[in-house]
Coordinates of C-alpha atoms and ligand atoms in Angstrom, one line a residue:
M1 CA -24.6 5.4 -3.3
N2 CA -27.3 5.6 -5.5
K3 CA -30.0 3.5 -4.5
G4 CA -31.2 3.0 -8.1
F5 CA -27.8 1.6 -9.0
I6 CA -28.0 -0.7 -6.2
Q7 CA -31.4 -1.8 -7.0
C8 CA -30.4 -2.7 -10.3
L9 CA -27.2 -4.6 -9.1
K10 CA -29.4 -6.8 -6.9
T11 CA -31.0 -8.0 -10.0
C12 CA -27.8 -9.2 -11.3
L13 CA -26.4 -10.9 -8.4
P14 CA -27.6 -12.8 -5.3
A15 CA -27.0 -10.7 -2.0
E16 CA -24.1 -13.1 -1.1
R17 CA -21.9 -12.2 -3.9
L18 CA -22.9 -8.4 -3.8
L19 CA -20.8 -6.8 -0.9
L20 CA -22.0 -3.5 0.7
H21 CA -21.0 -3.3 4.2
E22 CA -17.9 -1.0 4.8
A23 CA -16.1 -3.8 6.8
D24 CA -16.5 -6.2 3.6
R25 CA -15.8 -3.3 1.1
L26 CA -12.7 -2.4 2.8
A27 CA -10.9 -5.4 1.8
Y28 CA -11.1 -4.5 -2.0
G29 CA -9.8 -0.6 -1.6
Y30 CA -6.4 -1.6 -1.9
D31 CA -3.5 -3.0 -3.6
N32 CA 0.6 -3.7 -3.1
S33 CA 1.0 -0.2 -4.0
R34 CA -0.1 1.1 -0.3
L35 CA -2.8 3.4 -1.6
Q36 CA -6.0 2.8 -0.3
D37 CA -9.6 4.1 -0.9
L38 CA -13.2 2.8 -0.2
P39 CA -15.3 1.4 -3.2
D40 CA -19.4 1.9 -3.0
A41 CA -19.8 -1.8 -3.6
V42 CA -18.1 -5.0 -4.6
A43 CA -19.6 -7.6 -6.9
L44 CA -18.2 -10.9 -7.1
P45 CA -19.7 -12.6 -10.5
V46 CA -19.3 -16.1 -11.6
S47 CA -20.0 -15.7 -15.3
A48 CA -19.7 -13.2 -18.5
D49 CA -23.4 -13.0 -18.7
E50 CA -23.5 -11.5 -14.9
I51 CA -20.5 -9.1 -15.8
S52 CA -22.4 -7.9 -18.9
Q53 CA -25.7 -7.2 -17.0
I54 CA -23.3 -5.5 -14.3
I55 CA -21.8 -3.4 -16.7
H56 CA -25.3 -2.2 -18.3
C57 CA -26.4 -1.3 -14.6
C58 CA -23.1 0.9 -14.4
R59 CA -23.8 2.3 -17.7
K60 CA -27.3 3.4 -16.9
H61 CA -26.2 4.9 -13.6
Q62 CA -22.8 6.1 -14.7
V63 CA -21.0 4.3 -12.1
A64 CA -17.3 3.8 -12.5
I65 CA -16.2 0.3 -12.8
I66 CA -12.6 -1.1 -11.2
P67 CA -11.9 -4.5 -12.4
R68 CA -9.9 -6.5 -10.0
G69 CA -7.8 -9.7 -9.9
R70 CA -6.3 -10.4 -6.6
G71 CA -5.0 -6.9 -5.7
T72 CA -1.7 -7.6 -5.8
G73 CA -0.7 -5.0 -8.4
T74 CA 2.1 -2.4 -7.1
T75 CA 0.9 0.7 -8.8
G76 CA -2.6 1.4 -7.8
A77 CA -4.7 0.2 -10.7
T78 CA -7.5 -1.5 -8.7
V79 CA -7.7 1.2 -6.0
P80 CA -11.1 3.0 -6.1
I81 CA -9.8 6.5 -6.4
D82 CA -13.3 8.1 -6.7
G83 CA -15.4 5.2 -5.2
G84 CA -17.6 3.1 -7.8
L85 CA -17.8 -0.6 -8.3
V86 CA -15.3 -3.3 -8.0
I87 CA -15.8 -6.1 -10.2
S88 CA -13.6 -9.1 -8.4
M89 CA -12.8 -12.0 -10.8
E90 CA -12.1 -14.2 -7.9
R91 CA -14.8 -16.5 -8.1
M92 CA -14.6 -16.9 -12.0
N93 CA -11.5 -19.4 -11.3
R94 CA -12.3 -22.5 -13.4
I95 CA -9.9 -24.3 -15.9
L96 CA -12.1 -24.7 -19.0
E97 CA -9.7 -26.8 -21.2
L98 CA -6.2 -28.3 -21.1
D99 CA -5.2 -29.3 -24.8
P100 CA -1.7 -30.6 -24.8
A101 CA -1.9 -31.8 -28.3
N102 CA -2.3 -28.1 -29.2
R103 CA -0.1 -26.9 -26.5
V104 CA -3.1 -25.0 -25.1
I105 CA -4.9 -24.2 -21.7
R106 CA -8.1 -22.3 -21.6
A107 CA -9.2 -20.7 -18.0
E108 CA -11.3 -18.3 -16.7
A109 CA -9.6 -15.3 -16.0
G110 CA -9.9 -15.1 -12.1
V111 CA -7.8 -18.7 -11.7
N112 CA -4.4 -17.7 -10.1
N113 CA -0.9 -18.3 -11.9
Q114 CA 0.2 -21.2 -9.9
T115 CA -2.9 -23.2 -10.6
I116 CA -2.3 -22.7 -14.3
Q117 CA 1.3 -23.8 -13.7
D118 CA 0.1 -27.0 -11.9
A119 CA -2.5 -28.2 -14.4
A120 CA 0.1 -27.4 -17.2
A121 CA 2.8 -29.2 -15.5
S122 CA 0.2 -32.3 -15.3
A123 CA 0.6 -32.6 -18.8
G124 CA 4.4 -31.8 -19.1
F125 CA 4.2 -28.0 -20.0
F126 CA 4.0 -24.5 -18.4
W127 CA 3.0 -21.0 -19.0
P128 CA 5.8 -18.7 -19.4
P129 CA 4.7 -15.5 -17.3
D130 CA 6.2 -16.2 -13.6
P131 CA 5.6 -13.4 -11.3
T132 CA 6.8 -14.0 -7.9
S133 CA 3.4 -13.2 -6.6
A134 CA 2.1 -16.5 -8.9
A135 CA 0.6 -18.2 -6.0
Y136 CA -2.0 -15.5 -5.2
C137 CA -2.2 -13.3 -8.9
S138 CA -4.7 -13.9 -11.4
I139 CA -3.9 -14.3 -15.1
G140 CA -6.8 -11.5 -15.7
G141 CA -4.3 -9.6 -13.6
N142 CA -1.4 -10.8 -15.6
L143 CA -2.7 -10.0 -18.8
A144 CA -4.0 -6.6 -17.8
Y145 CA -0.3 -5.6 -16.4
N146 CA 1.4 -7.7 -18.9
S147 CA 3.3 -9.2 -15.8
A148 CA 6.3 -11.4 -16.4
G149 CA 9.4 -12.5 -14.3
P150 CA 12.7 -14.4 -14.7
R151 CA 11.6 -16.6 -17.7
A152 CA 10.8 -13.4 -19.9
V153 CA 14.2 -13.5 -21.1
K154 CA 14.0 -16.7 -23.3
Y155 CA 10.4 -17.2 -23.4
G156 CA 8.6 -13.7 -23.2
T157 CA 5.8 -12.2 -21.4
C158 CA 1.9 -12.5 -21.4
R159 CA 1.7 -10.8 -25.1
E160 CA 4.0 -13.8 -26.6
N161 CA 2.3 -16.3 -24.5
T162 CA -1.4 -15.5 -24.9
L163 CA -3.4 -16.8 -28.2
G164 CA -6.8 -15.3 -27.3
L165 CA -9.0 -13.9 -24.8
K166 CA -12.7 -12.8 -24.1
L167 CA -13.3 -9.2 -23.1
I168 CA -16.6 -7.5 -21.9
T169 CA -16.3 -3.9 -23.2
G170 CA -17.6 -0.6 -21.4
T171 CA -20.9 -1.1 -23.2
G172 CA -21.5 -4.6 -21.8
E173 CA -20.8 -6.2 -25.3
T174 CA -18.6 -9.2 -25.6
L175 CA -15.5 -9.4 -27.7
N176 CA -13.9 -12.5 -28.9
C177 CA -10.4 -11.7 -29.5
G178 CA -7.3 -13.6 -31.1
V179 CA -7.4 -17.3 -32.3
Y180 CA -6.8 -20.9 -30.9
T181 CA -3.9 -21.5 -33.4
T182 CA -0.3 -21.1 -33.3
K183 CA -0.7 -18.6 -36.3
G184 CA -3.5 -16.2 -37.5
V185 CA -3.3 -12.8 -39.2
V186 CA -7.5 -12.2 -39.7
G187 CA -8.2 -8.7 -38.6
L188 CA -6.3 -6.3 -36.2
D189 CA -4.5 -7.9 -33.4
L190 CA -7.2 -6.6 -30.7
T191 CA -5.4 -9.6 -28.0
R192 CA -2.3 -7.7 -27.8
L193 CA -4.2 -4.3 -27.3
V194 CA -6.0 -5.5 -24.6
I195 CA -2.9 -7.2 -22.9
G196 CA -1.3 -4.3 -21.0
S197 CA -4.5 -2.2 -20.8
E198 CA -4.9 -2.4 -17.1
G199 CA -8.6 -2.7 -17.2
A200 CA -9.3 0.1 -19.0
L201 CA -10.7 -1.5 -22.2
G202 CA -13.0 -4.2 -20.8
I203 CA -13.0 -7.1 -18.3
I204 CA -11.0 -10.2 -19.7
T205 CA -13.5 -13.0 -18.6
E206 CA -11.4 -16.0 -20.1
A207 CA -7.9 -16.5 -22.0
T208 CA -6.6 -19.0 -24.4
L209 CA -3.1 -19.3 -23.0
K210 CA 0.0 -20.8 -25.0
L211 CA 2.1 -23.9 -23.2
V212 CA 5.5 -24.7 -23.6
P213 CA 7.1 -27.9 -22.4
L214 CA 8.8 -28.4 -19.5
A215 CA 12.4 -28.6 -19.9
Q216 CA 14.4 -32.1 -18.8
G217 CA 16.8 -30.2 -16.9
K218 CA 18.2 -26.8 -15.9
R219 CA 21.9 -25.8 -14.5
T220 CA 22.3 -22.6 -12.3
L221 CA 25.5 -20.4 -12.3
K222 CA 26.1 -17.6 -9.6
L223 CA 28.7 -15.4 -10.9
I224 CA 30.4 -12.6 -8.7
Y225 CA 32.0 -9.4 -10.1
S226 CA 34.1 -6.9 -8.8
S227 CA 32.1 -3.9 -10.2
M228 CA 28.5 -3.2 -11.9
T229 CA 30.5 -2.2 -15.0
A230 CA 32.0 -5.6 -15.3
A231 CA 28.8 -7.4 -14.7
A232 CA 26.9 -5.1 -17.2
S233 CA 29.9 -6.2 -19.5
A234 CA 29.3 -10.0 -18.9
V235 CA 25.4 -9.4 -19.4
S236 CA 26.1 -7.9 -23.0
R237 CA 28.2 -10.8 -23.7
I238 CA 26.2 -13.8 -22.4
M239 CA 22.9 -12.3 -24.5
S240 CA 25.4 -12.1 -27.6
Q241 CA 26.1 -16.0 -27.8
P242 CA 23.6 -18.3 -28.9
V243 CA 22.6 -20.0 -25.8
I244 CA 19.4 -17.9 -24.2
P245 CA 19.4 -18.2 -20.5
C246 CA 15.9 -19.1 -19.0
A247 CA 17.1 -16.6 -16.4
L248 CA 19.4 -13.8 -15.8
E249 CA 19.1 -11.9 -12.6
F250 CA 21.5 -9.4 -11.3
M251 CA 22.3 -7.7 -7.8
D252 CA 24.2 -4.3 -7.7
G253 CA 26.9 -3.8 -4.9
N254 CA 24.2 -2.0 -2.8
A255 CA 22.1 -4.6 -2.8
L256 CA 24.9 -7.0 -1.9
D257 CA 26.2 -4.5 1.1
I258 CA 22.7 -5.2 2.7
V259 CA 22.2 -8.9 2.3
R260 CA 25.7 -9.0 3.8
A261 CA 24.5 -6.9 6.6
Y262 CA 21.3 -8.5 7.2
S263 CA 21.9 -11.9 6.4
R264 CA 24.7 -14.8 6.5
A265 CA 25.3 -14.5 2.6
D266 CA 27.9 -16.7 1.1
L267 CA 29.7 -13.7 -0.6
P268 CA 33.5 -12.7 -1.1
D269 CA 34.5 -9.4 0.2
N270 CA 35.4 -8.0 -3.1
A271 CA 32.0 -8.7 -4.7
G272 CA 30.5 -5.6 -6.4
A273 CA 27.9 -7.0 -8.4
M274 CA 26.2 -10.7 -8.6
L275 CA 24.3 -12.3 -11.5
M276 CA 22.2 -15.5 -11.4
V277 CA 21.9 -17.2 -14.8
E278 CA 20.1 -20.5 -15.3
V279 CA 19.8 -22.6 -18.5
D280 CA 17.4 -24.9 -19.5
G281 CA 17.2 -27.8 -22.2
S282 CA 17.6 -31.4 -22.6
E283 CA 20.3 -33.0 -20.4
A284 CA 22.4 -34.2 -23.4
C285 CA 23.0 -30.7 -24.1
L286 CA 23.2 -28.7 -20.8
D287 CA 27.0 -29.2 -20.3
D288 CA 27.7 -27.4 -23.4
A289 CA 25.0 -24.8 -22.6
V290 CA 26.8 -24.2 -19.3
A291 CA 30.1 -23.8 -20.9
S292 CA 29.2 -21.4 -23.5
V293 CA 27.6 -19.1 -21.0
A294 CA 30.3 -19.5 -18.6
A295 CA 33.2 -18.5 -21.3
A296 CA 30.9 -15.7 -22.0
A297 CA 30.5 -14.6 -18.5
K298 CA 34.4 -14.4 -17.8
V299 CA 35.1 -10.9 -18.4
D300 CA 37.5 -8.2 -16.9
G301 CA 36.4 -8.0 -13.2
H302 CA 34.9 -11.6 -13.0
V303 CA 35.8 -12.9 -9.5
Q304 CA 33.8 -16.1 -8.8
T305 CA 31.7 -18.5 -10.7
Q306 CA 29.6 -21.3 -8.7
T307 CA 27.5 -23.9 -10.7
A308 CA 24.5 -26.1 -9.4
T309 CA 22.8 -29.1 -10.9
T310 CA 20.7 -30.4 -8.2
P311 CA 17.6 -29.0 -6.8
Q312 CA 19.4 -28.8 -3.2
E313 CA 22.3 -27.0 -4.8
I314 CA 20.0 -24.5 -6.9
R315 CA 18.2 -23.4 -3.9
A316 CA 21.2 -22.8 -1.9
L317 CA 22.5 -20.7 -4.8
W318 CA 19.5 -18.5 -5.1
D319 CA 19.9 -17.6 -1.0
T320 CA 21.7 -14.6 -1.5
R321 CA 19.0 -13.2 -3.9
K322 CA 16.2 -14.2 -1.8
A323 CA 17.5 -12.6 1.2
L324 CA 17.4 -9.2 -0.4
S325 CA 13.8 -8.3 -0.4
P326 CA 13.3 -8.9 3.5
S327 CA 16.5 -7.2 4.2
L328 CA 15.1 -4.4 2.2
R329 CA 11.7 -4.4 3.9
K330 CA 13.6 -4.4 7.3
I331 CA 15.8 -1.5 6.9
A332 CA 13.3 0.6 4.3
P333 CA 9.6 -0.5 4.7
K334 CA 8.4 2.8 2.8
K335 CA 11.0 2.5 0.1
I336 CA 10.0 3.3 -3.6
N337 CA 10.2 0.6 -6.1
E338 CA 10.4 1.4 -9.7
D339 CA 10.8 -1.2 -12.4
V340 CA 12.4 0.7 -15.5
V341 CA 14.0 -1.1 -18.5
V342 CA 16.9 -0.2 -20.8
P343 CA 18.6 -1.8 -23.6
V344 CA 21.0 -4.5 -21.9
S345 CA 24.1 -2.8 -23.4
H346 CA 23.2 0.7 -21.5
M347 CA 22.6 -1.2 -18.3
A348 CA 25.8 0.0 -16.7
E349 CA 25.4 3.6 -17.7
L350 CA 22.1 3.2 -16.0
I351 CA 23.5 1.9 -12.5
N352 CA 26.2 4.5 -12.8
G353 CA 23.7 7.3 -13.4
L354 CA 21.7 6.4 -10.4
N355 CA 24.5 6.0 -8.1
A356 CA 25.5 9.8 -9.1
L357 CA 21.9 10.6 -8.3
S358 CA 21.8 8.6 -4.9
Q359 CA 24.8 10.7 -4.1
K360 CA 23.4 14.3 -5.2
Y361 CA 20.1 13.5 -3.3
A362 CA 21.6 11.9 -0.4
I363 CA 19.2 9.0 -1.2
P364 CA 20.4 5.1 -1.1
I365 CA 19.5 3.8 -4.2
V366 CA 19.7 0.0 -4.5
N367 CA 19.0 -1.9 -7.8
F368 CA 18.6 -5.6 -8.7
G369 CA 16.2 -7.2 -11.4
H370 CA 16.0 -9.2 -14.5
A371 CA 19.1 -8.3 -16.4
G372 CA 18.8 -10.3 -19.5
N373 CA 15.7 -7.9 -20.3
G374 CA 17.5 -4.6 -19.0
N375 CA 14.6 -4.5 -16.5
I376 CA 15.7 -3.1 -13.4
H377 CA 14.2 -2.7 -10.0
V378 CA 15.1 0.8 -8.8
N379 CA 14.4 0.8 -5.0
L380 CA 14.7 4.3 -3.6
L381 CA 15.1 3.9 0.1
V382 CA 13.5 6.7 1.4
D383 CA 12.0 7.4 5.1
P384 CA 9.1 9.9 4.4
D385 CA 9.6 11.0 8.0
D386 CA 13.1 12.1 7.0
P387 CA 12.3 16.1 5.9
H388 CA 15.4 16.1 3.7
Q389 CA 14.6 13.0 1.8
A390 CA 10.7 13.9 1.7
S391 CA 11.7 17.4 0.1
V392 CA 13.9 15.7 -2.9
V393 CA 12.7 12.7 -3.4
D394 CA 10.2 13.8 -6.2
T395 CA 13.1 15.8 -8.0
C396 CA 15.3 12.6 -7.7
L397 CA 12.6 10.2 -9.2
D398 CA 12.0 12.8 -12.1
E399 CA 16.1 12.5 -12.6
V400 CA 15.9 8.9 -12.7
F401 CA 13.0 8.5 -15.6
D402 CA 15.2 11.4 -17.2
L403 CA 17.9 8.7 -17.3
V404 CA 16.0 5.9 -18.4
L405 CA 14.6 7.7 -21.3
K406 CA 18.0 9.3 -22.4
L407 CA 19.0 5.7 -22.6
R408 CA 16.5 4.6 -24.9
G409 CA 14.6 2.7 -22.4
T410 CA 11.2 2.6 -21.2
L411 CA 9.5 3.6 -17.5
S412 CA 7.9 0.4 -16.6
G413 CA 8.5 -3.4 -17.6
E414 CA 6.0 -5.0 -15.8
H415 CA 4.3 -3.2 -13.2
G416 CA 2.5 -1.0 -15.2
V417 CA 1.3 2.8 -14.8
G418 CA -1.9 2.5 -12.8
I419 CA -1.9 6.0 -10.7
A420 CA 1.8 5.5 -9.3
K421 CA 3.0 6.5 -13.0
R422 CA 0.5 8.1 -14.8
D423 CA 1.7 11.4 -14.5
Y424 CA 5.1 10.6 -15.9
V425 CA 3.6 8.6 -19.0
A426 CA 3.6 11.8 -21.2
R427 CA 7.5 11.8 -20.8
E428 CA 7.5 8.5 -22.8
L429 CA 4.8 9.0 -25.4
G430 CA 3.9 11.7 -27.6
K431 CA 0.8 13.7 -28.0
T432 CA -0.2 12.0 -30.9
E433 CA 0.3 8.6 -29.4
I434 CA -1.5 9.3 -26.1
E435 CA -4.6 10.9 -28.1
I436 CA -5.0 7.9 -30.8
M437 CA -4.9 5.6 -27.1
K438 CA -7.7 7.7 -25.6
G439 CA -9.6 7.7 -28.8
I440 CA -9.3 3.5 -28.8
K441 CA -10.6 3.7 -25.2
R442 CA -13.6 6.1 -26.2
Q443 CA -14.3 2.9 -28.7
F444 CA -14.3 0.3 -26.0
D445 CA -15.4 2.4 -23.3
P446 CA -17.7 5.6 -24.7
D447 CA -18.5 6.8 -21.2
N448 CA -15.1 6.4 -19.5
L449 CA -16.2 4.1 -16.9
L450 CA -13.8 1.6 -16.9
N451 CA -10.6 2.3 -14.4
P452 CA -11.3 5.8 -15.0
G453 CA -8.2 8.3 -14.0
K454 CA -5.3 5.8 -14.6
S455 CA -3.1 4.5 -17.0
L456 CA -3.2 7.6 -19.3
P457 CA -2.4 11.2 -18.7
L458 CA -5.6 13.1 -17.3
Ligands
LIG501 C1 5.2 -10.2 -3.5 C2 4.9 -9.8 -4.9 C3 5.6 -10.2 -5.9 C4 5.3 -10.0 -7.1 N1 6.1 -10.2 -8.3 C5 5.8 -9.8 -9.6 C6 6.9 -10.1 -10.6 O1 7.7 -10.8 -10.2 N2 6.6 -9.6 -11.8 C7 5.6 -8.8 -12.1 O2 5.2 -8.7 -13.4 N3 4.9 -8.7 -11.0 C8 4.8 -9.0 -9.9 N4 4.0 -8.5 -8.9 C9 3.0 -7.7 -9.2 C10 1.8 -8.3 -9.1 O3 1.7 -9.3 -8.5 C11 1.4 -8.4 -11.0 O4 1.0 -7.4 -11.4 C12 -0.1 -9.3 -11.0 O5 0.0 -9.7 -12.4 C13 -1.1 -8.7 -10.8 O6 -2.5 -9.6 -10.7 P1 -3.6 -9.4 -9.8 O7 -4.5 -10.7 -10.2 O8 -3.5 -9.6 -8.3 O9 -4.0 -8.2 -10.4 P2 -4.8 -7.1 -9.6 O10 -3.5 -6.1 -8.9 O11 -5.9 -7.3 -8.9 O12 -5.1 -5.8 -11.2 C14 -4.0 -5.5 -11.8 C15 -4.5 -4.9 -12.8 O13 -5.2 -5.6 -13.8 C16 -6.4 -5.4 -13.9 N5 -7.4 -6.4 -14.0 C17 -7.1 -7.5 -13.3 N6 -8.2 -8.6 -13.6 C18 -8.4 -8.2 -14.6 C19 -9.5 -8.7 -15.6 N7 -9.8 -10.1 -15.6 N8 -9.8 -8.1 -16.7 C20 -9.2 -6.7 -17.0 N9 -8.5 -6.3 -16.2 C21 -8.3 -6.8 -14.8 C22 -7.0 -4.0 -12.8 O14 -8.0 -3.4 -13.0 C23 -5.5 -3.6 -12.5 O15 -5.6 -2.7 -13.9 C24 4.4 -8.9 -7.3 C25 3.4 -8.3 -6.3 C26 3.6 -8.7 -5.1 C27 2.8 -8.5 -4.3

């Protein structure tokens, strides 16, 4: 590594917050994508000023910058593919302001999602984005990937729940984006441009998040169908009645078979698909809300409805869904997990098409996910040591993406692009759109130092 660069970094950070030993750097070279590389150095800043100074050093010495939250991302966006400096936000973890009167919480980008939820809950609120990794992932990472979870169907993603943010660009300048109010239309909407930009436009140092009141109560329904087509038609009917569920999750027949084989699941023999639906609101309205959803859910092929009210009953109903991930890890530790989205009305076509591809290429495919948003986690259970599967998996994946785009869908709902999907982006976006995006990146980062080689086609 360039000695002048390290000298420059030493003027910005004390030695204990600048990691140079290989053993320390190793821990910052991978994320949940299983991809890995070694950064040249790791910086642990505690303020926006420090980040700005560090970026000036990187610019002077033309060193790549890899912004990092907690490294739980699944598409390799924090992997330092050509070395460079990882800027880890883990020490910028202060909640700056909790303002119930304005339904706002302001925090540094390294605060983890669960800490935000706990602080908000102390005042009777929550922040809607709820990835399963909430206990570990940072809100900076959430914003950079526009991450979400089951609640998105009713409450939206980071884009709908962030009022403003502070960003240090690739030139070391500070941008104050957005507002502190629930309305505002002055200037272009840089907040939503930065959300989902995967660390390629700048380093988010702080965010002003919109809070939503905690609901008084919740009811959970577990719905069993004889086929995926029946479950998909129930999803369309549920989404077209007036009560918006706060979760509408689904598992296909292959997923149910795996749960049956590897856990003690409470499933009837003829279960071909399952929906988990939750509704929330005031206790006085919940019975009517459940009745409305349950009526819409009764389509041809409906087999069974179970309803839960108490926290213990709710936990028991979620057991089948929760048994899936560990079961999948047991049978296919190297599976490929995509997170495509299609309009909800095309979900049955998607699953039927995926089953056809599974047969064509002899690769088991298991599907589950956030049905209310049409966001399906497509799991290709490949064994890379199987020569047949290794030789056809890329072609199979190509056809999966073709199918999704043909159904007016998009290649990623919440996991982002990173390195894993970078080479597929040009299938979804046109040349003009990609050129405009590259031009925008140049304005934020003229030397292409921020997360180079990721998110947009090379
Ligand atoms: C067990 C598990 C369950 C998961 N469940 C879900 C789920 O339900 N829903 C979901 O959407 N995702 C899920 N994920 C994926 C992951 O947790 C999310 O993408 C999360 O938002 C990443 O946050 P992070 O802090 O780990 O970010 P990182 O992985 O460190 O970084 C992610 C991206 O954000 C950029 N970045 C990070 N911080 C900043 C910053 N301050 N400024 C600018 N750019 C930044 C990075 O450069 C990178 O591009 C899951 C992951 C795991 C391991």
